[in-house]
PDB file of C-alpha atoms in Angstrom:
ATOM      1  CA  UNK A   1     174.636 230.234  69.247  1.00 86.00           C
ATOM      2  CA  UNK A   2     176.613 231.241  66.195  1.00 90.00           C
ATOM      3  CA  UNK A   3     175.637 230.469  62.615  1.00 92.00           C
ATOM      4  CA  UNK A   4     177.750 230.193  59.466  1.00 89.00           C
ATOM      5  CA  UNK A   5     176.041 233.217  57.944  1.00 92.00           C
ATOM      6  CA  UNK A   6     176.724 235.358  61.024  1.00 93.00           C
ATOM      7  CA  UNK A   7     180.375 234.352  60.956  1.00 93.00           C
ATOM      8  CA  UNK A   8     180.746 235.138  57.259  1.00 91.00           C
ATOM      9  CA  UNK A   9     179.088 238.542  57.710  1.00 91.00           C
ATOM     10  CA  UNK A  10     181.256 239.519  60.678  1.00 91.00           C
ATOM     11  CA  UNK A  11     183.488 242.435  59.657  1.00 92.00           C
ATOM     12  CA  UNK A  12     186.705 243.449  61.434  1.00 91.00           C
ATOM     13  CA  UNK A  13     186.900 246.670  63.424  1.00 91.00           C
ATOM     14  CA  UNK A  14     189.669 248.775  64.942  1.00 91.00           C
ATOM     15  CA  UNK A  15     189.790 246.438  67.930  1.00 93.00           C
ATOM     16  CA  UNK A  16     189.384 242.682  68.055  1.00 93.00           C
ATOM     17  CA  UNK A  17     186.070 241.410  69.367  1.00 94.00           C
ATOM     18  CA  UNK A  18     184.611 238.058  70.381  1.00 93.00           C
ATOM     19  CA  UNK A  19     181.534 236.272  69.099  1.00 93.00           C
ATOM     20  CA  UNK A  20     180.363 233.702  71.669  1.00 93.00           C
ATOM     21  CA  UNK A  21     178.804 230.388  70.687  1.00 92.00           C
ATOM     22  CA  UNK A  22     178.038 228.147  73.676  1.00 91.00           C
ATOM     23  CA  UNK A  23     179.797 225.970  76.279  1.00 91.00           C
ATOM     24  CA  UNK A  24     182.882 228.191  76.217  1.00 92.00           C
ATOM     25  CA  UNK A  25     183.381 228.282  72.435  1.00 95.00           C
ATOM     26  CA  UNK A  26     183.986 231.706  70.899  1.00 95.00           C
ATOM     27  CA  UNK A  27     185.224 233.243  67.668  1.00 95.00           C
ATOM     28  CA  UNK A  28     187.776 236.043  67.927  1.00 95.00           C
ATOM     29  CA  UNK A  29     187.675 238.529  65.031  1.00 95.00           C
ATOM     30  CA  UNK A  30     190.920 240.482  64.702  1.00 94.00           C
ATOM     31  CA  UNK A  31     191.468 243.892  63.055  1.00 94.00           C
ATOM     32  CA  UNK A  32     193.347 242.245  60.171  1.00 93.00           C
ATOM     33  CA  UNK A  33     190.244 240.196  59.324  1.00 92.00           C
ATOM     34  CA  UNK A  34     191.394 236.824  60.650  1.00 94.00           C
ATOM     35  CA  UNK A  35     188.889 234.795  62.677  1.00 95.00           C
ATOM     36  CA  UNK A  36     190.191 232.415  65.340  1.00 96.00           C
ATOM     37  CA  UNK A  37     188.354 229.778  67.343  1.00 96.00           C
ATOM     38  CA  UNK A  38     188.968 229.632  71.076  1.00 95.00           C
ATOM     39  CA  UNK A  39     187.652 227.624  73.989  1.00 93.00           C
ATOM     40  CA  UNK A  40     187.397 229.296  77.375  1.00 92.00           C
ATOM     41  CA  UNK A  41     187.544 226.877  80.304  1.00 91.00           C
ATOM     42  CA  UNK A  42     188.586 226.587  83.918  1.00 89.00           C
ATOM     43  CA  UNK A  43     191.257 224.247  85.233  1.00 86.00           C
ATOM     44  CA  UNK A  44     192.150 224.030  88.915  1.00 84.00           C
ATOM     45  CA  UNK A  45     190.270 227.263  89.543  1.00 81.00           C
ATOM     46  CA  UNK A  46     192.048 229.251  86.827  1.00 87.00           C
ATOM     47  CA  UNK A  47     190.434 230.544  83.644  1.00 89.00           C
ATOM     48  CA  UNK A  48     192.315 229.519  80.495  1.00 89.00           C
ATOM     49  CA  UNK A  49     191.926 229.692  76.729  1.00 91.00           C
ATOM     50  CA  UNK A  50     192.689 226.974  74.187  1.00 91.00           C
ATOM     51  CA  UNK A  51     193.136 227.662  70.470  1.00 91.00           C
ATOM     52  CA  UNK A  52     191.031 225.521  68.115  1.00 92.00           C
ATOM     53  CA  UNK A  53     192.215 226.823  64.741  1.00 93.00           C
ATOM     54  CA  UNK A  54     191.268 229.481  62.238  1.00 94.00           C
ATOM     55  CA  UNK A  55     188.009 229.987  60.368  1.00 95.00           C
ATOM     56  CA  UNK A  56     187.237 228.946  57.613  1.00 91.00           C
ATOM     57  CA  UNK A  57     189.952 226.252  57.780  1.00 94.00           C
ATOM     58  CA  UNK A  58     188.082 225.002  60.841  1.00 95.00           C
ATOM     59  CA  UNK A  59     184.339 225.234  60.246  1.00 95.00           C
ATOM     60  CA  UNK A  60     181.729 225.955  62.910  1.00 95.00           C
ATOM     61  CA  UNK A  61     180.791 222.267  63.080  1.00 95.00           C
ATOM     62  CA  UNK A  62     184.430 221.205  63.389  1.00 95.00           C
ATOM     63  CA  UNK A  63     185.061 223.809  66.094  1.00 95.00           C
ATOM     64  CA  UNK A  64     182.155 222.400  68.091  1.00 95.00           C
ATOM     65  CA  UNK A  65     183.534 218.884  67.710  1.00 95.00           C
ATOM     66  CA  UNK A  66     186.924 220.044  68.986  1.00 93.00           C
ATOM     67  CA  UNK A  67     185.221 221.840  71.870  1.00 93.00           C
ATOM     68  CA  UNK A  68     183.462 218.653  72.979  1.00 94.00           C
ATOM     69  CA  UNK A  69     186.678 216.629  72.723  1.00 92.00           C
ATOM     70  CA  UNK A  70     188.538 219.133  74.912  1.00 92.00           C
ATOM     71  CA  UNK A  71     185.682 219.343  77.392  1.00 91.00           C
ATOM     72  CA  UNK A  72     185.937 215.581  77.845  1.00 92.00           C
ATOM     73  CA  UNK A  73     189.624 216.000  78.688  1.00 89.00           C
ATOM     74  CA  UNK A  74     188.806 218.778  81.138  1.00 90.00           C
ATOM     75  CA  UNK A  75     186.214 216.538  82.813  1.00 89.00           C
ATOM     76  CA  UNK A  76     189.000 213.981  83.335  1.00 89.00           C
ATOM     77  CA  UNK A  77     191.220 216.559  85.002  1.00 88.00           C
ATOM     78  CA  UNK A  78     193.418 217.157  81.952  1.00 87.00           C
ATOM     79  CA  UNK A  79     194.497 220.674  81.013  1.00 87.00           C
ATOM     80  CA  UNK A  80     194.054 220.861  77.197  1.00 85.00           C
ATOM     81  CA  UNK A  81     196.632 223.651  76.761  1.00 83.00           C
ATOM     82  CA  UNK A  82     199.282 221.777  78.729  1.00 83.00           C
ATOM     83  CA  UNK A  83     198.384 218.560  76.927  1.00 79.00           C
ATOM     84  CA  UNK A  84     198.836 220.250  73.531  1.00 82.00           C
ATOM     85  CA  UNK A  85     202.228 221.624  74.593  1.00 77.00           C
ATOM     86  CA  UNK A  86     203.379 218.194  75.741  1.00 70.00           C
ATOM     87  CA  UNK A  87     202.247 216.590  72.481  1.00 73.00           C
ATOM     88  CA  UNK A  88     204.081 219.207  70.420  1.00 75.00           C
ATOM     89  CA  UNK A  89     207.232 218.764  72.519  1.00 67.00           C
ATOM     90  CA  UNK A  90     207.037 214.978  72.172  1.00 66.00           C
ATOM     91  CA  UNK A  91     206.546 215.280  68.412  1.00 67.00           C
ATOM     92  CA  UNK A  92     209.506 217.655  68.078  1.00 67.00           C
ATOM     93  CA  UNK A  93     211.657 215.375  70.231  1.00 65.00           C
ATOM     94  CA  UNK A  94     210.737 212.330  68.139  1.00 59.00           C
ATOM     95  CA  UNK A  95     211.524 214.151  64.887  1.00 66.00           C
ATOM     96  CA  UNK A  96     214.918 215.173  66.245  1.00 77.00           C
ATOM     97  CA  UNK A  97     215.905 211.688  67.426  1.00 90.00           C
ATOM     98  CA  UNK A  98     215.646 209.599  64.283  1.00 93.00           C
ATOM     99  CA  UNK A  99     216.981 206.068  64.187  1.00 95.00           C
ATOM    100  CA  UNK A 100     220.036 207.238  62.236  1.00 95.00           C
ATOM    101  CA  UNK A 101     220.904 210.054  64.638  1.00 94.00           C
ATOM    102  CA  UNK A 102     220.588 207.742  67.651  1.00 95.00           C
ATOM    103  CA  UNK A 103     222.513 204.973  65.885  1.00 96.00           C
ATOM    104  CA  UNK A 104     225.393 207.354  65.217  1.00 95.00           C
ATOM    105  CA  UNK A 105     225.381 208.410  68.872  1.00 94.00           C
ATOM    106  CA  UNK A 106     225.528 204.735  69.877  1.00 95.00           C
ATOM    107  CA  UNK A 107     228.303 204.049  67.363  1.00 94.00           C
ATOM    108  CA  UNK A 108     230.383 206.990  68.623  1.00 93.00           C
ATOM    109  CA  UNK A 109     230.238 205.619  72.166  1.00 92.00           C
ATOM    110  CA  UNK A 110     230.609 201.973  71.148  1.00 92.00           C
ATOM    111  CA  UNK A 111     233.654 202.439  68.897  1.00 91.00           C
ATOM    112  CA  UNK A 112     235.972 203.684  71.671  1.00 86.00           C
ATOM    113  CA  UNK A 113     237.027 200.172  72.716  1.00 78.00           C
ATOM    114  CA  UNK A 114     237.070 198.567  69.226  1.00 82.00           C
ATOM    115  CA  UNK A 115     239.604 198.231  66.468  1.00 77.00           C
ATOM    116  CA  UNK A 116     239.610 200.725  63.608  1.00 79.00           C
ATOM    117  CA  UNK A 117     238.761 198.307  60.821  1.00 85.00           C
ATOM    118  CA  UNK A 118     235.839 196.714  62.679  1.00 87.00           C
ATOM    119  CA  UNK A 119     234.499 200.132  63.686  1.00 91.00           C
ATOM    120  CA  UNK A 120     234.370 201.282  60.064  1.00 91.00           C
ATOM    121  CA  UNK A 121     232.852 197.993  58.967  1.00 91.00           C
ATOM    122  CA  UNK A 122     229.955 198.415  61.433  1.00 93.00           C
ATOM    123  CA  UNK A 123     229.088 201.976  60.414  1.00 94.00           C
ATOM    124  CA  UNK A 124     229.341 200.959  56.755  1.00 94.00           C
ATOM    125  CA  UNK A 125     226.820 198.162  57.341  1.00 94.00           C
ATOM    126  CA  UNK A 126     224.428 200.624  58.928  1.00 95.00           C
ATOM    127  CA  UNK A 127     224.825 203.217  56.188  1.00 95.00           C
ATOM    128  CA  UNK A 128     224.359 200.735  53.357  1.00 95.00           C
ATOM    129  CA  UNK A 129     221.677 198.445  54.767  1.00 95.00           C
ATOM    130  CA  UNK A 130     219.815 200.006  57.698  1.00 96.00           C
ATOM    131  CA  UNK A 131     219.702 203.800  57.308  1.00 95.00           C
ATOM    132  CA  UNK A 132     218.119 203.721  53.814  1.00 95.00           C
ATOM    133  CA  UNK A 133     215.181 201.762  55.280  1.00 94.00           C
ATOM    134  CA  UNK A 134     214.526 203.244  58.741  1.00 94.00           C
ATOM    135  CA  UNK A 135     217.109 206.002  59.170  1.00 93.00           C
ATOM    136  CA  UNK A 136     214.572 208.842  58.939  1.00 91.00           C
ATOM    137  CA  UNK A 137     212.026 207.214  61.252  1.00 93.00           C
ATOM    138  CA  UNK A 138     211.948 208.463  64.873  1.00 91.00           C
ATOM    139  CA  UNK A 139     213.668 205.792  66.942  1.00 93.00           C
ATOM    140  CA  UNK A 140     210.631 205.629  69.250  1.00 90.00           C
ATOM    141  CA  UNK A 141     208.338 204.815  66.301  1.00 91.00           C
ATOM    142  CA  UNK A 142     210.247 201.995  64.609  1.00 93.00           C
ATOM    143  CA  UNK A 143     208.278 198.761  64.909  1.00 95.00           C
ATOM    144  CA  UNK A 144     208.946 195.059  64.404  1.00 95.00           C
ATOM    145  CA  UNK A 145     207.355 194.816  60.899  1.00 95.00           C
ATOM    146  CA  UNK A 146     209.732 197.525  59.647  1.00 95.00           C
ATOM    147  CA  UNK A 147     212.715 195.588  60.989  1.00 95.00           C
ATOM    148  CA  UNK A 148     211.425 192.386  59.402  1.00 95.00           C
ATOM    149  CA  UNK A 149     211.177 194.077  56.002  1.00 94.00           C
ATOM    150  CA  UNK A 150     214.695 195.414  56.461  1.00 94.00           C
ATOM    151  CA  UNK A 151     216.357 192.085  57.260  1.00 94.00           C
ATOM    152  CA  UNK A 152     214.383 190.250  54.572  1.00 94.00           C
ATOM    153  CA  UNK A 153     215.530 192.769  51.987  1.00 94.00           C
ATOM    154  CA  UNK A 154     219.143 192.137  52.972  1.00 93.00           C
ATOM    155  CA  UNK A 155     218.592 188.372  52.979  1.00 93.00           C
ATOM    156  CA  UNK A 156     217.139 188.470  49.469  1.00 92.00           C
ATOM    157  CA  UNK A 157     220.611 189.412  48.247  1.00 91.00           C
ATOM    158  CA  UNK A 158     221.862 186.132  49.648  1.00 89.00           C
ATOM    159  CA  UNK A 159     223.520 187.868  52.628  1.00 91.00           C
ATOM    160  CA  UNK A 160     221.974 185.874  55.476  1.00 91.00           C
ATOM    161  CA  UNK A 161     224.818 186.511  57.920  1.00 92.00           C
ATOM    162  CA  UNK A 162     224.658 190.242  57.197  1.00 93.00           C
ATOM    163  CA  UNK A 163     220.878 190.248  57.733  1.00 93.00           C
ATOM    164  CA  UNK A 164     221.339 188.744  61.187  1.00 93.00           C
ATOM    165  CA  UNK A 165     224.101 191.188  62.039  1.00 94.00           C
ATOM    166  CA  UNK A 166     221.914 194.123  60.984  1.00 94.00           C
ATOM    167  CA  UNK A 167     219.224 192.910  63.378  1.00 94.00           C
ATOM    168  CA  UNK A 168     221.825 192.580  66.150  1.00 95.00           C
ATOM    169  CA  UNK A 169     223.055 196.134  65.555  1.00 95.00           C
ATOM    170  CA  UNK A 170     219.504 197.468  65.626  1.00 96.00           C
ATOM    171  CA  UNK A 171     219.014 195.660  68.926  1.00 96.00           C
ATOM    172  CA  UNK A 172     222.021 197.482  70.392  1.00 96.00           C
ATOM    173  CA  UNK A 173     220.800 200.846  69.087  1.00 96.00           C
ATOM    174  CA  UNK A 174     217.380 200.359  70.681  1.00 96.00           C
ATOM    175  CA  UNK A 175     218.961 199.371  73.985  1.00 96.00           C
ATOM    176  CA  UNK A 176     220.993 202.587  73.845  1.00 95.00           C
ATOM    177  CA  UNK A 177     217.855 204.613  73.028  1.00 94.00           C
ATOM    178  CA  UNK A 178     215.951 203.134  75.973  1.00 95.00           C
ATOM    179  CA  UNK A 179     218.855 203.783  78.339  1.00 95.00           C
ATOM    180  CA  UNK A 180     218.894 207.455  77.312  1.00 92.00           C
ATOM    181  CA  UNK A 181     215.130 207.965  77.478  1.00 90.00           C
ATOM    182  CA  UNK A 182     214.648 208.201  73.696  1.00 90.00           C
ATOM    183  CA  UNK A 183     212.463 205.084  73.364  1.00 90.00           C
ATOM    184  CA  UNK A 184     210.384 202.915  75.665  1.00 92.00           C
ATOM    185  CA  UNK A 185     210.706 199.505  74.018  1.00 93.00           C
ATOM    186  CA  UNK A 186     213.004 197.447  71.832  1.00 96.00           C
ATOM    187  CA  UNK A 187     211.138 195.962  68.817  1.00 95.00           C
ATOM    188  CA  UNK A 188     214.211 193.932  67.844  1.00 94.00           C
ATOM    189  CA  UNK A 189     213.587 191.627  70.823  1.00 94.00           C
ATOM    190  CA  UNK A 190     210.277 190.571  69.231  1.00 91.00           C
ATOM    191  CA  UNK A 191     212.085 189.069  66.244  1.00 91.00           C
ATOM    192  CA  UNK A 192     213.910 185.745  66.049  1.00 91.00           C
ATOM    193  CA  UNK A 193     216.033 185.360  62.921  1.00 87.00           C
ATOM    194  CA  UNK A 194     214.776 181.794  62.445  1.00 87.00           C
ATOM    195  CA  UNK A 195     211.213 183.101  62.150  1.00 88.00           C
ATOM    196  CA  UNK A 196     211.881 185.574  59.351  1.00 86.00           C
ATOM    197  CA  UNK A 197     215.006 184.392  57.536  1.00 85.00           C
ATOM    198  CA  UNK A 198     215.431 181.249  55.401  1.00 82.00           C
ATOM    199  CA  UNK A 199     217.357 178.428  56.998  1.00 73.00           C
ATOM    200  CA  UNK A 200     220.541 177.141  55.444  1.00 65.00           C
ATOM    201  CA  UNK A 201     221.535 173.534  54.835  1.00 55.00           C
ATOM    202  CA  UNK A 202     224.494 172.800  57.079  1.00 60.00           C
ATOM    203  CA  UNK A 203     227.226 170.515  55.760  1.00 63.00           C
ATOM    204  CA  UNK A 204     229.135 168.348  58.186  1.00 63.00           C
ATOM    205  CA  UNK A 205     232.373 166.442  57.431  1.00 71.00           C
ATOM    206  CA  UNK A 206     232.004 162.744  56.738  1.00 74.00           C
ATOM    207  CA  UNK A 207     233.052 160.221  59.371  1.00 77.00           C
ATOM    208  CA  UNK A 208     236.533 158.872  58.802  1.00 77.00           C
ATOM    209  CA  UNK A 209     238.366 155.824  60.100  1.00 76.00           C
ATOM    210  CA  UNK A 210     240.640 156.395  63.091  1.00 71.00           C
TER     211      UNK A 210
END
């Protein structure tokens, strides 16, 4: 087993070399002096290597913790390297498809069959009321509480009708995102305007004689 003192004393040489710990964990010392943690494992009969970070950013104790976490995945039939790649790809995909970018895609498709003035009114509503609140959030990560804060903020200006319309537009954007594989659920369907917005006193005309 490795020790912190042995790791600190390890000096680079002309060729990289490996310092084994236990249960597949090893430290790779490169000629430039960098020290990288790796986990050697087997998956479906093939030997593979997973990167666990660089020493001293990742300490010996932390490297062992990561090793045990990955070994649990391996025991469940999960390939840690492939799992890490999928997580990175999912994270990059989420960062690329923000609510604003998806909303603009939806608007571009939606506007084809609408009048010019109404089309501009809709995008203006989004730009002024919705994008400042959730525009930078990945569309797959927007949740119901965020939408509630958004519509309440609009309603506090006295614009109750606009608050409801903003929620309706968000609903359409989420439906578009789900249809194109950019989200798995629509948080707007969890919200009823009557539950989050103040009710208004309706005035009806008085009865008159025939």
